[in-house]
PDB file of C-alpha atoms in Angstrom:
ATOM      1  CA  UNK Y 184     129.781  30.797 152.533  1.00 80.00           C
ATOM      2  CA  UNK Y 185     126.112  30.182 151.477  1.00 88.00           C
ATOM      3  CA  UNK Y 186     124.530  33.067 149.614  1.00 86.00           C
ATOM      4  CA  UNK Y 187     120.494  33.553 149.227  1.00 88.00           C
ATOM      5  CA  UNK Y 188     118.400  35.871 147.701  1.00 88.00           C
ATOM      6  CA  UNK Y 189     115.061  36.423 148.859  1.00 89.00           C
ATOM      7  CA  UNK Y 190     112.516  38.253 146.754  1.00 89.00           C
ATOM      8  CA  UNK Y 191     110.503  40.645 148.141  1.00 89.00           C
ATOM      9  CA  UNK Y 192     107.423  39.985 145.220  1.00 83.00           C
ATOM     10  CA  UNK Y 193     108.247  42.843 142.761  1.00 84.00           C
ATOM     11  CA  UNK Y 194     109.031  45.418 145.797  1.00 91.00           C
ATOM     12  CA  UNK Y 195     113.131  44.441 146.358  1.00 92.00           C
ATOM     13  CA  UNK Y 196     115.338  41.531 147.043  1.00 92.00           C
ATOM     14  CA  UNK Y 197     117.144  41.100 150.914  1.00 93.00           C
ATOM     15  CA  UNK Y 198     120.360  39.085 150.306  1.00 92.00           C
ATOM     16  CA  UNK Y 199     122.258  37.383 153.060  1.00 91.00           C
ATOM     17  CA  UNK Y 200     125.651  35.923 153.005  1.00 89.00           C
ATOM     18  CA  UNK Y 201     125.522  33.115 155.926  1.00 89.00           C
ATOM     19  CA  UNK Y 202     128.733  30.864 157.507  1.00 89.00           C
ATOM     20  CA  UNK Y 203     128.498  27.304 157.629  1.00 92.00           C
ATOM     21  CA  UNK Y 204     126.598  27.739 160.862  1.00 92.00           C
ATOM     22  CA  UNK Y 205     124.073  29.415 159.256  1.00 90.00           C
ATOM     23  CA  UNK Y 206     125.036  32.732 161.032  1.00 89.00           C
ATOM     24  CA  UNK Y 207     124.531  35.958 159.048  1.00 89.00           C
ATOM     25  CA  UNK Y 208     127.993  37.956 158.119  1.00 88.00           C
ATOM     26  CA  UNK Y 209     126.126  40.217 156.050  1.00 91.00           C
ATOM     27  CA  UNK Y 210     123.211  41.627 153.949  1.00 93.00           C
ATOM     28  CA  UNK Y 211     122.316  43.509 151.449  1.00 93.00           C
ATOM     29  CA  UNK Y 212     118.714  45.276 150.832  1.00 95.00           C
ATOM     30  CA  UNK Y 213     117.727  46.663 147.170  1.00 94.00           C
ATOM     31  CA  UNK Y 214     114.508  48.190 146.267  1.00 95.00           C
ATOM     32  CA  UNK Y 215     113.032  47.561 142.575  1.00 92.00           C
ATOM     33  CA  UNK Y 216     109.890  50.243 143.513  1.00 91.00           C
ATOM     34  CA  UNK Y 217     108.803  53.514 144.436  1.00 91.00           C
ATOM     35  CA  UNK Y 218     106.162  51.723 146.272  1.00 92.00           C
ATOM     36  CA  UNK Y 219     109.258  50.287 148.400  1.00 94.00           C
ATOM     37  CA  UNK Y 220     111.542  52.930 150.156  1.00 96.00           C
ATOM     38  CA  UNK Y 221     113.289  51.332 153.336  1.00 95.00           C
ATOM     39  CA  UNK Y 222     114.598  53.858 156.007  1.00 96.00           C
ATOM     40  CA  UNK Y 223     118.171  52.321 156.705  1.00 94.00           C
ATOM     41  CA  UNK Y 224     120.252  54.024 159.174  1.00 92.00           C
ATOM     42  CA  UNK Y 225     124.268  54.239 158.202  1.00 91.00           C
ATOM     43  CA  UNK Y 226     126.111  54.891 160.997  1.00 88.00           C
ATOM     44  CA  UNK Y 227     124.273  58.339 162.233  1.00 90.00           C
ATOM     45  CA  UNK Y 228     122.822  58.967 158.903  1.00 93.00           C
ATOM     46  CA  UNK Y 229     119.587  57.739 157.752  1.00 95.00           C
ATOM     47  CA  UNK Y 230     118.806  57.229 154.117  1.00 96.00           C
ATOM     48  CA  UNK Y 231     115.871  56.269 152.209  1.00 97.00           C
ATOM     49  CA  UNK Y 232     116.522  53.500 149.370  1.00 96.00           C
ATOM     50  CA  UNK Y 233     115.426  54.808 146.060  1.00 95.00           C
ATOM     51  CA  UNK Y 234     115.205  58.444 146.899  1.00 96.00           C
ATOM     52  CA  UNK Y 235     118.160  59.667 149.131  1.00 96.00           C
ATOM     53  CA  UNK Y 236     121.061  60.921 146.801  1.00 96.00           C
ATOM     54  CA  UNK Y 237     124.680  59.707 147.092  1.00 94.00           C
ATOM     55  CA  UNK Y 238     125.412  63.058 148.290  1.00 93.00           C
ATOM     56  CA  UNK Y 239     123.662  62.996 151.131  1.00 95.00           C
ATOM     57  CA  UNK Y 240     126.313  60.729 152.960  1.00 93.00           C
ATOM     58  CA  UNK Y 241     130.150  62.106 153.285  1.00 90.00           C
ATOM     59  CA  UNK Y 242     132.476  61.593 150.220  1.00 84.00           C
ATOM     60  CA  UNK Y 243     134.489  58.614 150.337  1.00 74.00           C
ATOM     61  CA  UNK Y 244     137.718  59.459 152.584  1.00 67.00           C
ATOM     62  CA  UNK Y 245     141.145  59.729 150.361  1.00 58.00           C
ATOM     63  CA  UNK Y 246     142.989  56.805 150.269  1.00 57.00           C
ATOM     64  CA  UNK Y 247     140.575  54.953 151.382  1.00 64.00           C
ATOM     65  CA  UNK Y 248     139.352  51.507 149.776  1.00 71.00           C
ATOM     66  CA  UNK Y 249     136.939  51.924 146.950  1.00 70.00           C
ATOM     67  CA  UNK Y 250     134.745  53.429 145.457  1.00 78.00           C
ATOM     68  CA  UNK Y 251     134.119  50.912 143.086  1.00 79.00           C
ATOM     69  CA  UNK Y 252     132.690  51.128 139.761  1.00 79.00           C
ATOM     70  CA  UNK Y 253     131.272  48.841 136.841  1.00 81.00           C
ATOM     71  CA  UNK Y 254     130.018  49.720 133.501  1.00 81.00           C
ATOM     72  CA  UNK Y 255     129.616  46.955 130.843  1.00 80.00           C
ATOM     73  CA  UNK Y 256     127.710  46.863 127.622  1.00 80.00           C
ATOM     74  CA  UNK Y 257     124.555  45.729 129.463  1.00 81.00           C
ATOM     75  CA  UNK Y 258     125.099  45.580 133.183  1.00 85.00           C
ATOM     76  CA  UNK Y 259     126.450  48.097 136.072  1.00 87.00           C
ATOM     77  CA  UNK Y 260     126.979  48.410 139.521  1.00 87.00           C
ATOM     78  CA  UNK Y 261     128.244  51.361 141.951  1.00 87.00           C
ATOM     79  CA  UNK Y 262     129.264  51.427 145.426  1.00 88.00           C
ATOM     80  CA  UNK Y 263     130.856  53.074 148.306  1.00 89.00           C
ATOM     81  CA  UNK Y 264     132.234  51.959 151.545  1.00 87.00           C
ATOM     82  CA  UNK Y 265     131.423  54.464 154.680  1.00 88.00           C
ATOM     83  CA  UNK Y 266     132.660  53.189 158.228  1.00 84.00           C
ATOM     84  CA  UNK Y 267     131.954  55.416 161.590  1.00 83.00           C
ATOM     85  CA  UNK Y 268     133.419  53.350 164.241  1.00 79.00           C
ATOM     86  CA  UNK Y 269     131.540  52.885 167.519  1.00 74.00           C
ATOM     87  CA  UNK Y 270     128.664  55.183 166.225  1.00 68.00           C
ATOM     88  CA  UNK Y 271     128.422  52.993 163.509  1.00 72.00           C
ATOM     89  CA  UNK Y 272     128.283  49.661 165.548  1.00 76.00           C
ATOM     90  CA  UNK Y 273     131.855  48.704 163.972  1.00 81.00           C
ATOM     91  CA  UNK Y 274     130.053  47.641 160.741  1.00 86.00           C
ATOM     92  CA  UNK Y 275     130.575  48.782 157.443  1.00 86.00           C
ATOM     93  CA  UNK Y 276     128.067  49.655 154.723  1.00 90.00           C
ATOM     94  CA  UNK Y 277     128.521  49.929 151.179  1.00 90.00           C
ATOM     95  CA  UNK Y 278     125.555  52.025 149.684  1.00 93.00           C
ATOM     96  CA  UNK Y 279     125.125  52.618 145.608  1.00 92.00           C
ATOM     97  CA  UNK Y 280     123.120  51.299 142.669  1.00 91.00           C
ATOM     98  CA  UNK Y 281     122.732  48.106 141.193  1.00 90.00           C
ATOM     99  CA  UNK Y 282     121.206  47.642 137.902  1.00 90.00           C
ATOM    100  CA  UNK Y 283     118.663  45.044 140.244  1.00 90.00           C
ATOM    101  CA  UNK Y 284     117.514  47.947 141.445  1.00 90.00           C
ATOM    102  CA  UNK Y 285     115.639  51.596 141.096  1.00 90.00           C
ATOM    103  CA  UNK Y 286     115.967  54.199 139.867  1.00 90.00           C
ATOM    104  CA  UNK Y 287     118.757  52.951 137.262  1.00 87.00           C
ATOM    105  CA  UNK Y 288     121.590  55.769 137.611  1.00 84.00           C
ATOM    106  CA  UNK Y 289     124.738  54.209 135.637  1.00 83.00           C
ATOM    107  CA  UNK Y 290     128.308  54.801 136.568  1.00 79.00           C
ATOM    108  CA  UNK Y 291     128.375  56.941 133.696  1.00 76.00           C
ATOM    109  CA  UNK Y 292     131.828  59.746 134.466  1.00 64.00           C
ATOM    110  CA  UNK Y 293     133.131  57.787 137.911  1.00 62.00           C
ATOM    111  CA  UNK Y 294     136.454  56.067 135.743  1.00 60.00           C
ATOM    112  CA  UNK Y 295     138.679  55.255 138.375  1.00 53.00           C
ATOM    113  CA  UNK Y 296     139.315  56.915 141.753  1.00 50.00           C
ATOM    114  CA  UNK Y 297     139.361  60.417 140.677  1.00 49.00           C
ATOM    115  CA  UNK Y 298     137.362  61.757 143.295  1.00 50.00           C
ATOM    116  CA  UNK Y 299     137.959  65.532 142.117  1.00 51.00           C
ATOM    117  CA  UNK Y 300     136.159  65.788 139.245  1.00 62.00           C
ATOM    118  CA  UNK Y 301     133.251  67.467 138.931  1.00 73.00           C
ATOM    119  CA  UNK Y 302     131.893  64.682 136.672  1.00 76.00           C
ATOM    120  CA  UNK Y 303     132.073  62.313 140.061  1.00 77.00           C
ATOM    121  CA  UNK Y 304     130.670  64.999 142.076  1.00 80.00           C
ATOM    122  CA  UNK Y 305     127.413  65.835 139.801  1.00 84.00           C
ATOM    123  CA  UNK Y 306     127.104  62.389 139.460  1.00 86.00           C
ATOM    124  CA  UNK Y 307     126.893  61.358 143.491  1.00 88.00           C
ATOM    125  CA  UNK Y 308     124.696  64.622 143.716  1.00 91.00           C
ATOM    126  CA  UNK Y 309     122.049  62.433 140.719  1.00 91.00           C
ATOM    127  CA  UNK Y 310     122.451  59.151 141.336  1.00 92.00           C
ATOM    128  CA  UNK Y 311     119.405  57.741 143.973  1.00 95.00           C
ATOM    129  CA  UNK Y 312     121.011  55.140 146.406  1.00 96.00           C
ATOM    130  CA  UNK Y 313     118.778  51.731 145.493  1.00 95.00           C
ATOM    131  CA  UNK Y 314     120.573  49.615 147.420  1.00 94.00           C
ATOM    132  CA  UNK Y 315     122.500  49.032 150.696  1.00 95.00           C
ATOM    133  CA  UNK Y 316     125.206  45.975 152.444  1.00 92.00           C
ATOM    134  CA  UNK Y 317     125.842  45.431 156.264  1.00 91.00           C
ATOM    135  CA  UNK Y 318     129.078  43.908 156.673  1.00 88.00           C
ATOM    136  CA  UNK Y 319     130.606  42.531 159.724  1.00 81.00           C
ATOM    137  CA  UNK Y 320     134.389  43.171 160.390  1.00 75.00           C
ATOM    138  CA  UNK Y 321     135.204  39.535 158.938  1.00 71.00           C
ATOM    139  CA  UNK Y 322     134.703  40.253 155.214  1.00 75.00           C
ATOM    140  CA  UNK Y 323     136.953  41.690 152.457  1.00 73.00           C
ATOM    141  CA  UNK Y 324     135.006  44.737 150.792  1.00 72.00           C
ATOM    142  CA  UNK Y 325     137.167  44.652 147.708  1.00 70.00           C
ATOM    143  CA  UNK Y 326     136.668  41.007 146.240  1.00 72.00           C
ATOM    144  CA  UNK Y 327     133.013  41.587 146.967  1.00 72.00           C
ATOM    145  CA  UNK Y 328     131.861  44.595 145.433  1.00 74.00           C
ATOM    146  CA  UNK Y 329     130.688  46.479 143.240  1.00 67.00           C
ATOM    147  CA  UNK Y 330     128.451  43.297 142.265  1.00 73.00           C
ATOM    148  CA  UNK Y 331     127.980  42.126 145.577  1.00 77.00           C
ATOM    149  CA  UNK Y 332     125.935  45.186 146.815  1.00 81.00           C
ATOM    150  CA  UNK Y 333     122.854  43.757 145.436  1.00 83.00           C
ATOM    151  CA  UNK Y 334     121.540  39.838 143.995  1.00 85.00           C
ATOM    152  CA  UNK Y 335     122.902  39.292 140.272  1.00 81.00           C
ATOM    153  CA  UNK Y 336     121.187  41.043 137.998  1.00 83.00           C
ATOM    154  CA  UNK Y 337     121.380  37.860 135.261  1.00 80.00           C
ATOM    155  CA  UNK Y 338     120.175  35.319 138.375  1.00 79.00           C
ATOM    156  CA  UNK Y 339     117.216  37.415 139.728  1.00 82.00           C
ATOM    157  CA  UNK Y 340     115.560  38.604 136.360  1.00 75.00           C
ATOM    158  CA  UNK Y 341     113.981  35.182 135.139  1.00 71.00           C
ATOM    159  CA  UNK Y 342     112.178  35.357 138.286  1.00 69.00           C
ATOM    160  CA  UNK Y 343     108.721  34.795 137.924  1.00 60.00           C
ATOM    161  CA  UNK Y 344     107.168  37.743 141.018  1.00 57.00           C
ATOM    162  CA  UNK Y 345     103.533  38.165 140.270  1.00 57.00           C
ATOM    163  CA  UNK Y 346     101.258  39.291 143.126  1.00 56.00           C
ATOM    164  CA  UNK Y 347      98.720  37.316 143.368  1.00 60.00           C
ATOM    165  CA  UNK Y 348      96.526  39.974 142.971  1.00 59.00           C
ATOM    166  CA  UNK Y 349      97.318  40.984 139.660  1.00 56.00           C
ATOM    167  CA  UNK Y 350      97.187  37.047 138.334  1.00 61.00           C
ATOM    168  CA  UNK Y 351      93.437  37.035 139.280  1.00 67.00           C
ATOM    169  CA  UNK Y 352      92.399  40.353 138.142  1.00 63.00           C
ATOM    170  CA  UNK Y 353      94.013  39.594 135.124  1.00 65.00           C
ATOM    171  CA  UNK Y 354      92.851  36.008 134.690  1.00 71.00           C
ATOM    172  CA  UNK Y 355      89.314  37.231 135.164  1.00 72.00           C
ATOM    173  CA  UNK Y 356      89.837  39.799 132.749  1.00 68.00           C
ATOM    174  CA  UNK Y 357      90.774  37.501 130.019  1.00 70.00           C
ATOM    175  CA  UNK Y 358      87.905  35.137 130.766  1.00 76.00           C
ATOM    176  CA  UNK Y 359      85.271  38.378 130.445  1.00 75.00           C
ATOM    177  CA  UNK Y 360      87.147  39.262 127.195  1.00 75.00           C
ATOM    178  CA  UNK Y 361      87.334  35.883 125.516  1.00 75.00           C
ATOM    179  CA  UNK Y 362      83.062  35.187 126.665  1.00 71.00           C
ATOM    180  CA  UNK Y 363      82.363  38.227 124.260  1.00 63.00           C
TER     181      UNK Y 363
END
């Protein structure tokens, strides 16, 4: 499987997992600004990235696989699957946040699958979805995520994204200041 991470300048990152033909099995879109918020249906629910709570989509069904939840010293990731059937195309989606992404919203209070607690509860009703996968029927949720719901953090943050924009206005700037 060939993975690749497109930037979207400073705005998000698309990721898409491809077969050896080159077909897409799945993708994942994160937004890094409030200048970027994607409408992205799931199933008959549409969500904004960035904005739209976790609560706004059903709680994860008993028994069912996930959620899934990472908190390290420095990185974290959090995501959910949700599957509707035919209404939902027969794809699932995996929605949560990504520490590539914003707003930042750790898995503080989400230890295991203890969906009863109020802790999990006030947390999905806080935390701002940043980022969302599309996954065919082929792939195995649960050696993907929670990483895989956005790019790695540690690969995608020695990017250099400048708009172009801001290079000029700023290399003008520096040639006004250093004439005076």
């Amino acid at each position: 499987m060939t993975v690749r991470t497109w930037p979207l300048g400073l705005l998000g990152y698309l990721v898409t997992w491809c077969n050896e033909s080159d077909e897409v099995l799945m993708y994942s879109l994160t937004t890094r600004s409030r200048l970027f918020r994607p409408r992205v249906s799931v199933g008959p629910y549409r969500i904004t990235l960035g904005k739209t709570p976790l609560a706004a989509l059903p709680n994860p069904k008993p028994g069912a696989i996930g959620p899934w939840n990472e908190l390290g010293a420095r990185r974290f990731s959090y995501a959910e699957q949700h599957y509707f059937g035919n209404p939902g195309g027969y794809l699932h989606r995996a929605v949560g946040m990504s520490d590539a992404g914003t707003p930042l919203a750790p898995p503080i209070g989400c230890e295991g699958n203890t969906w009863a607690t109020a802790e999990v509860a006030a947390y999905r009703r806080a935390a701002r979805i940043n980022s969302v996968l599309i996954v065919g029927p082929v792939i195995d949720l649960d050696s993907l995520l929670p990483r895989g719901i956005s790019p790695d953090l540690d690969t995608v943050r020695l990017l250099e994204l400048r708009h172009t924009a801001r290079v000029a206005l700023t290399s003008r700037y520096h040639s006004v200041t250093s004439a005076t």
